[in-house]
Short mmCIF file of C-alpha atoms in Angstrom, two decimals:
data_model
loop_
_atom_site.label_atom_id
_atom_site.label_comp_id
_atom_site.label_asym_id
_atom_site.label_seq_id
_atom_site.Cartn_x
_atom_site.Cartn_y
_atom_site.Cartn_z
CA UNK B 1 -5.63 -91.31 -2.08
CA UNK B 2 -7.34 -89.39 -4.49
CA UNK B 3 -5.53 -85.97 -5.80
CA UNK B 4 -7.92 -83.53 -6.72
CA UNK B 5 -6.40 -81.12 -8.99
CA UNK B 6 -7.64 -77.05 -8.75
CA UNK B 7 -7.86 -76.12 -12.67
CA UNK B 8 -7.07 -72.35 -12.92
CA UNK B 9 -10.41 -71.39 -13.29
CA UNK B 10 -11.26 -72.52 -9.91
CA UNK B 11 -8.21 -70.96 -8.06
CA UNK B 12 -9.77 -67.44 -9.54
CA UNK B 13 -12.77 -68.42 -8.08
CA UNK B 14 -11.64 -68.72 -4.87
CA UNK B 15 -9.38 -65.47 -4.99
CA UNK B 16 -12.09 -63.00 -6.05
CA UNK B 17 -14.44 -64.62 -3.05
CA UNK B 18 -14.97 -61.19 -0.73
CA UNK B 19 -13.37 -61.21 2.82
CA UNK B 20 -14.56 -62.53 5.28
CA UNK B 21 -16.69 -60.33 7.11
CA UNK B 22 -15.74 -58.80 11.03
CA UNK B 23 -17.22 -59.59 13.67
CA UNK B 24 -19.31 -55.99 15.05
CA UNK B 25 -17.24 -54.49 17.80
CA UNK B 26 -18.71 -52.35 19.70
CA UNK B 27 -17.09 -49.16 20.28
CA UNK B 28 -15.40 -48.68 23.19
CA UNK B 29 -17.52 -47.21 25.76
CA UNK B 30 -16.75 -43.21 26.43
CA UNK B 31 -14.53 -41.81 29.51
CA UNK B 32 -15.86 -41.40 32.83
CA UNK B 33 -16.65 -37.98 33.65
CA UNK B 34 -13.96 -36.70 35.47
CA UNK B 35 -13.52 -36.48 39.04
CA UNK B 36 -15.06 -33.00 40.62
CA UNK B 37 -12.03 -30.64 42.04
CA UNK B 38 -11.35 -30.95 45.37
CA UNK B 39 -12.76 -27.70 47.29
CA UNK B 40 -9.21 -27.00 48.24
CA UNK B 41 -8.18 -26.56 44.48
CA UNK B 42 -10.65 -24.05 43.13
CA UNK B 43 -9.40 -21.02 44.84
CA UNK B 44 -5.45 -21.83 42.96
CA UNK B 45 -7.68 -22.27 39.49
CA UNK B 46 -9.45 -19.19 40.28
CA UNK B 47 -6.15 -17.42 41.19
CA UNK B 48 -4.65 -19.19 37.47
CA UNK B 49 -7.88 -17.83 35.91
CA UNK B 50 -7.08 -14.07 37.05
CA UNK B 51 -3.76 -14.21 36.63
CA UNK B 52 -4.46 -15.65 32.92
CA UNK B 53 -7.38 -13.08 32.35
CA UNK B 54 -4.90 -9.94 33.70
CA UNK B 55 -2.10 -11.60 31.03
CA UNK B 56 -4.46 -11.74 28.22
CA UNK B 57 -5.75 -7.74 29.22
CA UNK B 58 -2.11 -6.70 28.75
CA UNK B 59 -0.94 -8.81 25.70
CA UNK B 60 -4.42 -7.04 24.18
CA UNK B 61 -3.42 -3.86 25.27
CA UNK B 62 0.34 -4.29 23.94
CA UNK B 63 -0.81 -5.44 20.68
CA UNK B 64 -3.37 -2.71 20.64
CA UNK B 65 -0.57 -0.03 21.16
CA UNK B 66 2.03 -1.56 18.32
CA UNK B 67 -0.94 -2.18 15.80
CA UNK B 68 -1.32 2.42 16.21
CA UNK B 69 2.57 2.93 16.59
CA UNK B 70 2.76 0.46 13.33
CA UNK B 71 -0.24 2.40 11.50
CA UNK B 72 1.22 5.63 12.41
CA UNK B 73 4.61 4.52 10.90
CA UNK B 74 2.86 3.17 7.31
CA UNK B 75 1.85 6.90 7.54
CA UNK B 76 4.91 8.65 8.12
CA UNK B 77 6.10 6.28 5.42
CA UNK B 78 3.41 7.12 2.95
CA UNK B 79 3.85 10.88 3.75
CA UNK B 80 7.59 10.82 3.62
CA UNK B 81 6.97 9.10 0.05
CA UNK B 82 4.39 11.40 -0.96
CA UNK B 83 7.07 14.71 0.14
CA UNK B 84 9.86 12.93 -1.35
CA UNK B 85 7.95 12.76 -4.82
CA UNK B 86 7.10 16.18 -4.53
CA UNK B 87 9.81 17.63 -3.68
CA UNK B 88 11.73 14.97 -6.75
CA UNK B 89 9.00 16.78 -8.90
CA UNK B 90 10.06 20.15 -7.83
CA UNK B 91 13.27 19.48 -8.77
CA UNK B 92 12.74 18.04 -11.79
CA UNK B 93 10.67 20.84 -12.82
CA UNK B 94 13.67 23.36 -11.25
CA UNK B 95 16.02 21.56 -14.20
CA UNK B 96 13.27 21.72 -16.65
CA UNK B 97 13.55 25.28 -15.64
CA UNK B 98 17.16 25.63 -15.76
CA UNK B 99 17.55 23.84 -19.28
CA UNK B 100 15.02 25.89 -20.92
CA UNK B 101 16.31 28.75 -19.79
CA UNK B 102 19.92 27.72 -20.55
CA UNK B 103 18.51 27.33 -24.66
CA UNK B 104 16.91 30.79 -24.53
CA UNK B 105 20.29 31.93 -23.75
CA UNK B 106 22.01 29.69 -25.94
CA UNK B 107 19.38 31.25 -28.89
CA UNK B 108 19.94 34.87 -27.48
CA UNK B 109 23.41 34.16 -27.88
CA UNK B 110 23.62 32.86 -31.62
CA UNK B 111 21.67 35.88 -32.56
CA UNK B 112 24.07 38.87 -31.31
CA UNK B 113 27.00 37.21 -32.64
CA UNK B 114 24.77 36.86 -35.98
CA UNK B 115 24.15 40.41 -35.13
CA UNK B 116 27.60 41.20 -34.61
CA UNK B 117 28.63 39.45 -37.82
CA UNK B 118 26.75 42.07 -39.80
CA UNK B 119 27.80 44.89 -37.81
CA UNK B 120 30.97 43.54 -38.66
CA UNK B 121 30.01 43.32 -42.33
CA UNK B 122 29.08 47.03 -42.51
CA UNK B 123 31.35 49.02 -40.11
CA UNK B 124 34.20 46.76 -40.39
CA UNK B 125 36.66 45.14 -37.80
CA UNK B 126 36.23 47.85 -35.35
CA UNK B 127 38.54 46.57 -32.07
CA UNK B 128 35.97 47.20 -29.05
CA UNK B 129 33.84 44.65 -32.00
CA UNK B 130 36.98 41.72 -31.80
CA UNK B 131 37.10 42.16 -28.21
CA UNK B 132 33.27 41.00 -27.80
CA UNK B 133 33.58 38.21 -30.35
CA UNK B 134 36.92 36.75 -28.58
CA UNK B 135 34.55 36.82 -25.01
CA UNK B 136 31.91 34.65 -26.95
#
């Protein structure tokens, strides 16, 4: 009994040897056509047909009528935006208004009692003179 030994070498040999190859299988051959419809059928598919088309008509419509009632809301939206910036602009130039009008006085002010100082100065501390500079 002889034992042949595999050296290393060999065994690598014999790993990296491709696979083996498969057999060609055809591909399995393609469905029968199916059956025609029995005569009695056709008038329930053609029934399911209308019914399906009539479905479809009003889901189109319905989507048709939320897409406007949606696009007319992004436009109430947008003009309600556009109103409320205008009408935030009015007001902020109302304040602008307001506060400019409020230093004018404030300026108006300072000057008659600088005024009222040199009155003061030259006439004196007359009373109906007191009486204004207590108000101020």
């Amino acid at each position: 009994m002889s034992h042949h030994k595999t050296s290393a070498h060999e065994t690598l040999k014999q790993s990296s040897l491709p696979p083996p190859k498969t057999a060609n299988i055809p591909p399995p051959p393609p469905p029968p056509p199916p059956p025609p419809p029995d005569p009695a059928v056709l008038p329930i598919i053609k029934t399911q047909l209308i019914t399906l088309c009539a479905a479809f008509h009003i889901f189109n419509k319905l989507i048709t009528k939320l897409s406007g009632q949606l696009n007319s809301l992004y436009r109430d939206a947008n003009d309600a935006q556009a109103a409320s910036q205008a009408s935030i602009k009015r007001m902020m130039e109302t304040i602008k208004t307001i506060i400019e009008g409020r230093d004018k006085l404030e300026r108006a002010y300072q000057e008659l009692l600088e005024e009222l100082d040199l009155l003061r100065e030259k006439v004196g501390d007359e009373p109906e003179l007191i009486k204004v500079r207590q108000v101020g």
